[in-house]
Each structure stands twice: as C-alpha cells, then as structure tokens.
PDB file of N, CA and C in Angstrom:
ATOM      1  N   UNK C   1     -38.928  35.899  -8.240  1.00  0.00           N
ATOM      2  CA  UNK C   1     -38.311  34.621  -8.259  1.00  0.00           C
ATOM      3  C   UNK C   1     -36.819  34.732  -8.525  1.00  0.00           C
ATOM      4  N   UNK C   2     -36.321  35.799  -9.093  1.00  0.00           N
ATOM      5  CA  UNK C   2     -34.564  35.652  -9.597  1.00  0.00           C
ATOM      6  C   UNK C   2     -34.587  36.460  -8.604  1.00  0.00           C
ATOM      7  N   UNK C   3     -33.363  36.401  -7.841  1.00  0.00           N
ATOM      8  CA  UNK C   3     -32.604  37.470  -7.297  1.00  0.00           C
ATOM      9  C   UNK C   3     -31.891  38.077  -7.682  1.00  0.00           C
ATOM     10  N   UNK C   4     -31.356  39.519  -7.057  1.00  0.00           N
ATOM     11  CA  UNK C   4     -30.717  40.570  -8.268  1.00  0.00           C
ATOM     12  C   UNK C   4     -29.437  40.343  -7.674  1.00  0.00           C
ATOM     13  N   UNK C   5     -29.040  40.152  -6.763  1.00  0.00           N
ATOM     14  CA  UNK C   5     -27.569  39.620  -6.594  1.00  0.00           C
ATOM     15  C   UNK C   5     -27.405  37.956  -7.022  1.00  0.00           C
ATOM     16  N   UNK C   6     -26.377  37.771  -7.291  1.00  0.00           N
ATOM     17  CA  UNK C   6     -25.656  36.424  -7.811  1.00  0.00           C
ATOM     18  C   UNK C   6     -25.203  35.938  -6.922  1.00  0.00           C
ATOM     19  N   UNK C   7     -25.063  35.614  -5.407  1.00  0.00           N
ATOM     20  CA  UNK C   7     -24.595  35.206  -4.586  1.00  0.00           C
ATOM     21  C   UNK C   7     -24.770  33.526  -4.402  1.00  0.00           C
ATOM     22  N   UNK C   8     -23.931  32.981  -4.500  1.00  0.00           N
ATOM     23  CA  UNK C   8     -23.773  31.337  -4.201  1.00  0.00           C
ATOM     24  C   UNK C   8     -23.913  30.907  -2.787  1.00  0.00           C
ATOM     25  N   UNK C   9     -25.179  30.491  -2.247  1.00  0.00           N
ATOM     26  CA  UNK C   9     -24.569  30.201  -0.257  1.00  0.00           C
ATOM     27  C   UNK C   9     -24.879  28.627  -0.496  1.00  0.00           C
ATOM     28  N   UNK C  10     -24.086  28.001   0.331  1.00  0.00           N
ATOM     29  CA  UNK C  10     -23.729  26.769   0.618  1.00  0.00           C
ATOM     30  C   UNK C  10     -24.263  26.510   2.032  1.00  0.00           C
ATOM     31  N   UNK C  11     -24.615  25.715   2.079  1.00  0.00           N
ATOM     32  CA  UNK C  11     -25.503  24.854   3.124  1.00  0.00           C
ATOM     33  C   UNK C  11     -23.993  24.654   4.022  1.00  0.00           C
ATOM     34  N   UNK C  12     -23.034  23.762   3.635  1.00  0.00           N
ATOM     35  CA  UNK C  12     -22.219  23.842   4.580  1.00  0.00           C
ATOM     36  C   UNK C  12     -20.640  24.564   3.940  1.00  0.00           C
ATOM     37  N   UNK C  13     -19.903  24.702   4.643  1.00  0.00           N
ATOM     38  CA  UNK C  13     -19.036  26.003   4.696  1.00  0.00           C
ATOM     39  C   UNK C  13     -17.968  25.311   3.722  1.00  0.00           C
ATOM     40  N   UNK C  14     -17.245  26.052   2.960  1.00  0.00           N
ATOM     41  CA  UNK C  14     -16.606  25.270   1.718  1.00  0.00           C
ATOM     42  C   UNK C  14     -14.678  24.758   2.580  1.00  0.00           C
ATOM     43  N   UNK C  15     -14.478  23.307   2.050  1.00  0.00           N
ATOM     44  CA  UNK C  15     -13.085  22.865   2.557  1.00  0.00           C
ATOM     45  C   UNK C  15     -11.759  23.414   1.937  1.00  0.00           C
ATOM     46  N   UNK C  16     -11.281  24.123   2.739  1.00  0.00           N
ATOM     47  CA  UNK C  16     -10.020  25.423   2.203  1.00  0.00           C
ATOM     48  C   UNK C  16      -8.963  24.340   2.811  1.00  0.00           C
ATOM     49  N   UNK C  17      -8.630  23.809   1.846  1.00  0.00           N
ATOM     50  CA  UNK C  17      -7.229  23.322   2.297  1.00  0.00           C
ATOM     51  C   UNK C  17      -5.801  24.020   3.054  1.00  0.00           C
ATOM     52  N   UNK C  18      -6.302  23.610   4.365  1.00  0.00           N
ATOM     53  CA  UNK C  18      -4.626  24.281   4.745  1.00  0.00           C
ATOM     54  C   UNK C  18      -3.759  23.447   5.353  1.00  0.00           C
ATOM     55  N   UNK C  19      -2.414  23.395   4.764  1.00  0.00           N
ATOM     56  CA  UNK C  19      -1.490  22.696   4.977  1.00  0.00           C
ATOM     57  C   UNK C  19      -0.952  23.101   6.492  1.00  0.00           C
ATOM     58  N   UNK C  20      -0.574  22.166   7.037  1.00  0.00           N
ATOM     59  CA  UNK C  20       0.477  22.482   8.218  1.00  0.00           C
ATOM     60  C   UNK C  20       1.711  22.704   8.166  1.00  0.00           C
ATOM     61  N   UNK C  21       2.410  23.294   8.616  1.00  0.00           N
ATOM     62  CA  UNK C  21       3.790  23.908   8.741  1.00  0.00           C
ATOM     63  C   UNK C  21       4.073  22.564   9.087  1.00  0.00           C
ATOM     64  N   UNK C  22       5.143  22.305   8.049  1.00  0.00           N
ATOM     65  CA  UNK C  22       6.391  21.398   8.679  1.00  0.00           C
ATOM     66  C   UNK C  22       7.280  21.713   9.553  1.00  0.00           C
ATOM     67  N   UNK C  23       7.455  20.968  10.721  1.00  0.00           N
ATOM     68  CA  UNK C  23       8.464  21.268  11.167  1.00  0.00           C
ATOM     69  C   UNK C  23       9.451  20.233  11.350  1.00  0.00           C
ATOM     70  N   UNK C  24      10.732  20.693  12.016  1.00  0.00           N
ATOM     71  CA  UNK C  24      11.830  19.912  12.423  1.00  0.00           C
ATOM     72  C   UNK C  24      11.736  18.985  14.047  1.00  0.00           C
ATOM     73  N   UNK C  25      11.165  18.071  14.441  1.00  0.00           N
ATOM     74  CA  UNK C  25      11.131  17.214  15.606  1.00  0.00           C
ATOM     75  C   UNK C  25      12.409  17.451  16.115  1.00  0.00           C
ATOM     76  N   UNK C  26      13.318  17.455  15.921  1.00  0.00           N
ATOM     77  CA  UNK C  26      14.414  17.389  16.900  1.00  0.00           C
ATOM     78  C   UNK C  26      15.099  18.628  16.460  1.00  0.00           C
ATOM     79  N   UNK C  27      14.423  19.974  16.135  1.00  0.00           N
ATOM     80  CA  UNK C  27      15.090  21.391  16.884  1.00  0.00           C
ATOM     81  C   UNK C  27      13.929  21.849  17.626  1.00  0.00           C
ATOM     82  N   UNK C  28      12.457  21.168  17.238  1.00  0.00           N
ATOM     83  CA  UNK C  28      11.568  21.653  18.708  1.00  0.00           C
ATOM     84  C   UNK C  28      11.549  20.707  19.835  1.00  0.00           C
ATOM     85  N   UNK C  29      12.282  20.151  20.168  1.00  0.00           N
ATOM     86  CA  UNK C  29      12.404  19.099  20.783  1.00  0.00           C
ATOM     87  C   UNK C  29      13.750  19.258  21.456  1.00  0.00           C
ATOM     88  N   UNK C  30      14.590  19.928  20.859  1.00  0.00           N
ATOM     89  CA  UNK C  30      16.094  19.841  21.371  1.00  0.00           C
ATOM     90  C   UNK C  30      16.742  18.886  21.645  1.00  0.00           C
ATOM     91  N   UNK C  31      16.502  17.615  20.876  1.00  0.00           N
ATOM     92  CA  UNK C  31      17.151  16.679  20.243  1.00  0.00           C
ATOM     93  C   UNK C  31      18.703  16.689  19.695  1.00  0.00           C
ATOM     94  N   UNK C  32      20.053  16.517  20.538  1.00  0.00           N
ATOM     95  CA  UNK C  32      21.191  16.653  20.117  1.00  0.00           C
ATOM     96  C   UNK C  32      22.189  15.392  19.208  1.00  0.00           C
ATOM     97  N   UNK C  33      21.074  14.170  19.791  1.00  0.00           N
ATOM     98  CA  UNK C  33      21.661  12.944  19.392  1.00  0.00           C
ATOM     99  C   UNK C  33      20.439  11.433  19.335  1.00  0.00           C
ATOM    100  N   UNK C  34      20.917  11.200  18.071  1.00  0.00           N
ATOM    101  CA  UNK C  34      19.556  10.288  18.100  1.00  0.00           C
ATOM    102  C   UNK C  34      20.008   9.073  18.143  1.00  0.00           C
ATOM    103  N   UNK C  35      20.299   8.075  19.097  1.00  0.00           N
ATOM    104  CA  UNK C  35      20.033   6.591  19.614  1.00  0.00           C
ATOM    105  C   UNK C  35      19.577   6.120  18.713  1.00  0.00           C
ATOM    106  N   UNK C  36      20.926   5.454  17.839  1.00  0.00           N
ATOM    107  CA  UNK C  36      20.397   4.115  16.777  1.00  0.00           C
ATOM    108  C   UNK C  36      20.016   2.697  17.535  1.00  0.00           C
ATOM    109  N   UNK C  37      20.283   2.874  18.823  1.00  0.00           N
ATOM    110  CA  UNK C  37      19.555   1.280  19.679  1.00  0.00           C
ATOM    111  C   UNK C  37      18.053   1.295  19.819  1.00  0.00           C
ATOM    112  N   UNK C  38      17.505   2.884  19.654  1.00  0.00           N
ATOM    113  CA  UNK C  38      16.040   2.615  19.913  1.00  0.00           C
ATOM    114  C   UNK C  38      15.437   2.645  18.687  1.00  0.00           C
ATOM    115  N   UNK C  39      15.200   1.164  18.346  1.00  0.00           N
ATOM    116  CA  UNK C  39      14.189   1.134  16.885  1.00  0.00           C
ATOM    117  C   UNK C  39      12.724   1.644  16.860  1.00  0.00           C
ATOM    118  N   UNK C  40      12.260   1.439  18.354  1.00  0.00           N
ATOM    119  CA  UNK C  40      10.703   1.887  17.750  1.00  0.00           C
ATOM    120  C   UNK C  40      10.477   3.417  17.822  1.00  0.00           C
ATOM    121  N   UNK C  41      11.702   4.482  17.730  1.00  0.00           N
ATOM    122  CA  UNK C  41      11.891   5.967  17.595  1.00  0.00           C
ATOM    123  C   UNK C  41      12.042   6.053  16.294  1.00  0.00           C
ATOM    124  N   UNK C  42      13.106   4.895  15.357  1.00  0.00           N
ATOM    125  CA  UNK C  42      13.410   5.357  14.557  1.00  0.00           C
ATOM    126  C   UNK C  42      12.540   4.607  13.385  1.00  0.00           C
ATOM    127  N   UNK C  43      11.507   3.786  13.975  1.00  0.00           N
ATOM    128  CA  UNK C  43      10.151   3.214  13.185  1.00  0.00           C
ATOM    129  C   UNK C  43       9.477   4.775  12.357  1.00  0.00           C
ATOM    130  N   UNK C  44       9.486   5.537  13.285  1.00  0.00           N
ATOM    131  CA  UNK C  44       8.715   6.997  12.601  1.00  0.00           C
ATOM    132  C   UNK C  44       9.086   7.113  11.344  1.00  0.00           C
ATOM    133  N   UNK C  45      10.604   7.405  11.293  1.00  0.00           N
ATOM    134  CA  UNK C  45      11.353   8.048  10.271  1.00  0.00           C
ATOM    135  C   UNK C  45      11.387   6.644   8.881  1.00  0.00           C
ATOM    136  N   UNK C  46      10.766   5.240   8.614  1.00  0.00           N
ATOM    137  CA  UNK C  46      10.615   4.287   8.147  1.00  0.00           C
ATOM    138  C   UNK C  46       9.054   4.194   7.609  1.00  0.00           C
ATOM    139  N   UNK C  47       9.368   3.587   6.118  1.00  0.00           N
ATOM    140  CA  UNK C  47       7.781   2.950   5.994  1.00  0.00           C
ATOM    141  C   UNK C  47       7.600   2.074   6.049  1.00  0.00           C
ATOM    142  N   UNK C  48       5.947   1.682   5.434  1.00  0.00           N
ATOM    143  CA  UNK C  48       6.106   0.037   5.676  1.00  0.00           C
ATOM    144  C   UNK C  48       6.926  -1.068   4.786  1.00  0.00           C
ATOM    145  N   UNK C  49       7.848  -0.604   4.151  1.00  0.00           N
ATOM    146  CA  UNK C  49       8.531  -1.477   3.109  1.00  0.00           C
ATOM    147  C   UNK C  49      10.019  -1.649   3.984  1.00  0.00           C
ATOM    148  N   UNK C  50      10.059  -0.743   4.726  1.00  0.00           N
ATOM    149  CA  UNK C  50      11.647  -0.335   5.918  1.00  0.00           C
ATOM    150  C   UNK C  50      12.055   0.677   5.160  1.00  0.00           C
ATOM    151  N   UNK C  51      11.623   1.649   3.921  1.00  0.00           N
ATOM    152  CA  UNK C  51      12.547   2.666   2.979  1.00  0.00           C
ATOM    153  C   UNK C  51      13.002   3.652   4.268  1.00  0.00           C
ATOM    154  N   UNK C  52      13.633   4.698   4.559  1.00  0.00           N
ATOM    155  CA  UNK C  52      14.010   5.988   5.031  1.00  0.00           C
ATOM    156  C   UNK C  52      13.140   7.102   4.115  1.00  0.00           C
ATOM    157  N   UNK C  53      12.153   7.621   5.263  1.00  0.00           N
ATOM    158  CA  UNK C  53      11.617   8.760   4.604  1.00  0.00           C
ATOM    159  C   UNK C  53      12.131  10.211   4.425  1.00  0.00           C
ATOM    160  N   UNK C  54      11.739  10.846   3.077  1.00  0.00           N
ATOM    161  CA  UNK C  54      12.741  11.451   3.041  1.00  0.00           C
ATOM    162  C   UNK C  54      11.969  12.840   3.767  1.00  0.00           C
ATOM    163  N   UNK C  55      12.778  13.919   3.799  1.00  0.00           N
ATOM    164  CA  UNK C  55      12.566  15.017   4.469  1.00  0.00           C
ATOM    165  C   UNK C  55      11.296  15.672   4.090  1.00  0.00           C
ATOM    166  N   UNK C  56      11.338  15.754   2.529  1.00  0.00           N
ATOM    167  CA  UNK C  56       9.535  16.390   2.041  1.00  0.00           C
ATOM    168  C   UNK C  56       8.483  16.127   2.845  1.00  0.00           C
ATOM    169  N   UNK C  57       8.946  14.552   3.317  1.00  0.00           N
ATOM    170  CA  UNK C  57       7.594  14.174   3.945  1.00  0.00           C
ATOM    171  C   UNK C  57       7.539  14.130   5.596  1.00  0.00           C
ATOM    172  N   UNK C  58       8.617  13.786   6.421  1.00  0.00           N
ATOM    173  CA  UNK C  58       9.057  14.154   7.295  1.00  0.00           C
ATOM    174  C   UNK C  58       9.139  15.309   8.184  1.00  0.00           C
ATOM    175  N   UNK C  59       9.413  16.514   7.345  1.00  0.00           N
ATOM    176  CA  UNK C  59       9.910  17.900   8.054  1.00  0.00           C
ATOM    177  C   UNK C  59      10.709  17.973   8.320  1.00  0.00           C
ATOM    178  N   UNK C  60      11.972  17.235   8.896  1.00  0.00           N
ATOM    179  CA  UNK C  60      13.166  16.972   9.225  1.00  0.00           C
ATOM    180  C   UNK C  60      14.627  17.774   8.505  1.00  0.00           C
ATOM    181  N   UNK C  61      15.083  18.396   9.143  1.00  0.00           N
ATOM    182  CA  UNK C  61      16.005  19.213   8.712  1.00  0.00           C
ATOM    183  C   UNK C  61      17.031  18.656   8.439  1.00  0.00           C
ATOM    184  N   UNK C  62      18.439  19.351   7.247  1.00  0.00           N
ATOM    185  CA  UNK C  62      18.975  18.281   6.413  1.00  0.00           C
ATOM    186  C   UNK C  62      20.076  17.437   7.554  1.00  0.00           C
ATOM    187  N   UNK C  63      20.256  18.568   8.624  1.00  0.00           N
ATOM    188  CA  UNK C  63      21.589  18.123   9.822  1.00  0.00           C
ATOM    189  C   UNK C  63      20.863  17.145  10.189  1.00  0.00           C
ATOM    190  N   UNK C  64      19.811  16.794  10.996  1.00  0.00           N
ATOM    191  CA  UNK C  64      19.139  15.834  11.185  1.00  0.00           C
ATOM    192  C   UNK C  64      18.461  14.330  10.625  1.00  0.00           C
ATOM    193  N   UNK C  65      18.407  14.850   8.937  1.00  0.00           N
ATOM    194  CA  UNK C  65      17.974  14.046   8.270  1.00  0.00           C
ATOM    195  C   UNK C  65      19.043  13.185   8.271  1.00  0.00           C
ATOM    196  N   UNK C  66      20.317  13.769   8.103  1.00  0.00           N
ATOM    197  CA  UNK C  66      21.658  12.587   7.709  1.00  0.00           C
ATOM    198  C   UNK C  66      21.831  11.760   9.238  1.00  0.00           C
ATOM    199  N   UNK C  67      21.641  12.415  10.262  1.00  0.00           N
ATOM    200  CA  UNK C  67      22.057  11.629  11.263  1.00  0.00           C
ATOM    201  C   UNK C  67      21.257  10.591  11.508  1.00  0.00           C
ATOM    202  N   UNK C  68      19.524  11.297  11.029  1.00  0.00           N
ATOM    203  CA  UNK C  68      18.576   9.575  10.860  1.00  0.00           C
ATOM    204  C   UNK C  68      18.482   8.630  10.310  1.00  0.00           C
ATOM    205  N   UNK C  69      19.191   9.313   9.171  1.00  0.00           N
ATOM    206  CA  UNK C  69      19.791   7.813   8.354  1.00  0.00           C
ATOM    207  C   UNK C  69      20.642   7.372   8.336  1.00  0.00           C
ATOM    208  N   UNK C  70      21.995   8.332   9.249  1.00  0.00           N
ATOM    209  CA  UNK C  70      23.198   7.064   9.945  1.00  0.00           C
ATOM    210  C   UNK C  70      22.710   6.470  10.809  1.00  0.00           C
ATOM    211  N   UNK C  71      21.627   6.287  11.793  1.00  0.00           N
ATOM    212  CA  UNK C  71      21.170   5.835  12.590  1.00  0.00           C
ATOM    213  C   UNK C  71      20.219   4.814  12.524  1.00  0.00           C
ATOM    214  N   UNK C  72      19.387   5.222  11.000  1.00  0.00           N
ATOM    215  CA  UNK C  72      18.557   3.815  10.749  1.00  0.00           C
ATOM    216  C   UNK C  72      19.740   2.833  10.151  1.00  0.00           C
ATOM    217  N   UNK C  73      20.774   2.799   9.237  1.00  0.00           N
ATOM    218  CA  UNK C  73      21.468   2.417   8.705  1.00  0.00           C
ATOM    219  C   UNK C  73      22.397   1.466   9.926  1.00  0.00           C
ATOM    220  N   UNK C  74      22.653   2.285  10.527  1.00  0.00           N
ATOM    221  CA  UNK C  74      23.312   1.430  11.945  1.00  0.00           C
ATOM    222  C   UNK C  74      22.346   0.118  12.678  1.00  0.00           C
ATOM    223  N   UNK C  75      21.228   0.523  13.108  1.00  0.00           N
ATOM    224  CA  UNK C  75      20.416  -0.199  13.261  1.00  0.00           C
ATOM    225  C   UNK C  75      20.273  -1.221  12.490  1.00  0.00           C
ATOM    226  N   UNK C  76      20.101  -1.173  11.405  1.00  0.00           N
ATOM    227  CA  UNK C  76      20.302  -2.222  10.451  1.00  0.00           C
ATOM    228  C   UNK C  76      21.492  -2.932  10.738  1.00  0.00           C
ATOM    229  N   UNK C  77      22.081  -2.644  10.145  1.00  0.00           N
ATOM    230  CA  UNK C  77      23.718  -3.430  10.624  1.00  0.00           C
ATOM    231  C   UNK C  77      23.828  -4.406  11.284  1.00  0.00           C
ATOM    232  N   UNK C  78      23.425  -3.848  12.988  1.00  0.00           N
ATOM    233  CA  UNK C  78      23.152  -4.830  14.023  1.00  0.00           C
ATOM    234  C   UNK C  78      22.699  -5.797  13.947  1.00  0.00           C
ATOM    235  N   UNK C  79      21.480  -5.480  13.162  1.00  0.00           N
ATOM    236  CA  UNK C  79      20.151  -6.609  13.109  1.00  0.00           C
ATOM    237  C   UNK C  79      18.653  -5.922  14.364  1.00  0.00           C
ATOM    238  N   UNK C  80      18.781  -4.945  14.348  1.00  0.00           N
ATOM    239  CA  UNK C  80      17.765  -4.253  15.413  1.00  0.00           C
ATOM    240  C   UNK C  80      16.617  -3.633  14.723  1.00  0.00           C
ATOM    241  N   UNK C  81      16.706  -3.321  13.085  1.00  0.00           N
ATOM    242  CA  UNK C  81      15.681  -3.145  12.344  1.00  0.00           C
ATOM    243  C   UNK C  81      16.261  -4.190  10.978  1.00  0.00           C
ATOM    244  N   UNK C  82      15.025  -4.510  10.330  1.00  0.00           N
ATOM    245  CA  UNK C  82      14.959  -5.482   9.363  1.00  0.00           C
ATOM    246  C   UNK C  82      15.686  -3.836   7.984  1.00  0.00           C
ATOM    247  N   UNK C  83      16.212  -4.485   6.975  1.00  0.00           N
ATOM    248  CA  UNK C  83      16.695  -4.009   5.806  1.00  0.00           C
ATOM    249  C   UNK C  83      15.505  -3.861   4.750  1.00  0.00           C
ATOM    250  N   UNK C  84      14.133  -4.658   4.253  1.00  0.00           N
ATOM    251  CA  UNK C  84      13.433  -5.123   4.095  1.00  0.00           C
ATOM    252  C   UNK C  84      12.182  -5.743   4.833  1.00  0.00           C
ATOM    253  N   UNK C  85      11.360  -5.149   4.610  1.00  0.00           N
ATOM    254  CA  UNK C  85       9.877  -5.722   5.967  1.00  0.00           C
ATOM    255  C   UNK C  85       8.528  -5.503   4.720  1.00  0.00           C
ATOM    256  N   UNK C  86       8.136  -6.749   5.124  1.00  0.00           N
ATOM    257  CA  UNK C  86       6.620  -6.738   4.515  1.00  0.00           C
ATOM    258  C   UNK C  86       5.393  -6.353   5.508  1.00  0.00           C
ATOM    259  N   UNK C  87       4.967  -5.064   5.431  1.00  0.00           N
ATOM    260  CA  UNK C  87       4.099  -4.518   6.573  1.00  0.00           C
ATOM    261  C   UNK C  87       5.017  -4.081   7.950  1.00  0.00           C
ATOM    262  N   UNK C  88       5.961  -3.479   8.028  1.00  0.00           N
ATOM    263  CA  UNK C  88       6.440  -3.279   8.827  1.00  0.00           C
ATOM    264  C   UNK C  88       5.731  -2.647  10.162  1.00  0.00           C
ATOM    265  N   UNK C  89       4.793  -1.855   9.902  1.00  0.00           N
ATOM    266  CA  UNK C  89       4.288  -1.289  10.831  1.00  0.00           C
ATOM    267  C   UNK C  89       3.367  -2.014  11.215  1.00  0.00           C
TER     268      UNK C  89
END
C-alpha cells in the first residue's frame, strides 16, 4: 500500500507562470512618428479613466514613451481625446 518513492503526480500538469517579453511596438514595427490626429491608435496607450500608461505596463521604450505622451497630450489640446473619461473604452 505505501510506495517507496515519494513522488507527487498530478492529474493535470502544474501552471508555471511565464511572463511574456515586453516589447517596444514601434521599434518592431518601425514606427518613426506617431500621429497625434489618430485617437483610436493612441486609445491603446490610455485607460479607462484617459490616464497615459506608463511604460511598465506598456513595453514602450523611453524615446517612444515621451513622444506618446506628446502626442496624447496634443490630442487633448485639440479636443480629439477627452482629458478625463468615465469608461473610456
């Protein structure tokens, strides 16, 4: 009835968390300039409150990161994205 090895088997196979590589969208992409007129591009880089997400969560590299947020920031300005949004998405 005991077995002489101690071995643990699992019915189904155990969940190994693996993270994905972040990457940068616009150096695999070759992205030189990002169009503050197109809001629903720069919806990505936004949550649902309108904040600017920051790079941790993004992947977004820092040359890039600043130009997405001169670009959401511009947008704003205009009036082409809201400053403030309840459920934005």
């Amino acid at each position: 009835m005991a077995q002489s090895n101690n071995e643990i088997k699992y019915l189904t196979p155990i969940a190994v968390d693996t993270k994905k590589k972040k990457y940068c969208r616009f150096k695999k992409s070759r992205i030189k300039y990002i169009d503050y007129k197109d809001p629903n591009f720069l919806l990505k880089f936004v949550n649902e409150q309108g904040k600017i997400l920051p790079r941790r969560i993004t992947g977004t590299s820092t040359k890039y990161q600043k130009k997405v947020a001169q670009a959401v920031k511009r947008a704003r300005h205009l009036a082409l994205m809201p400053y403030v949004a309840d459920l934005l998405k």
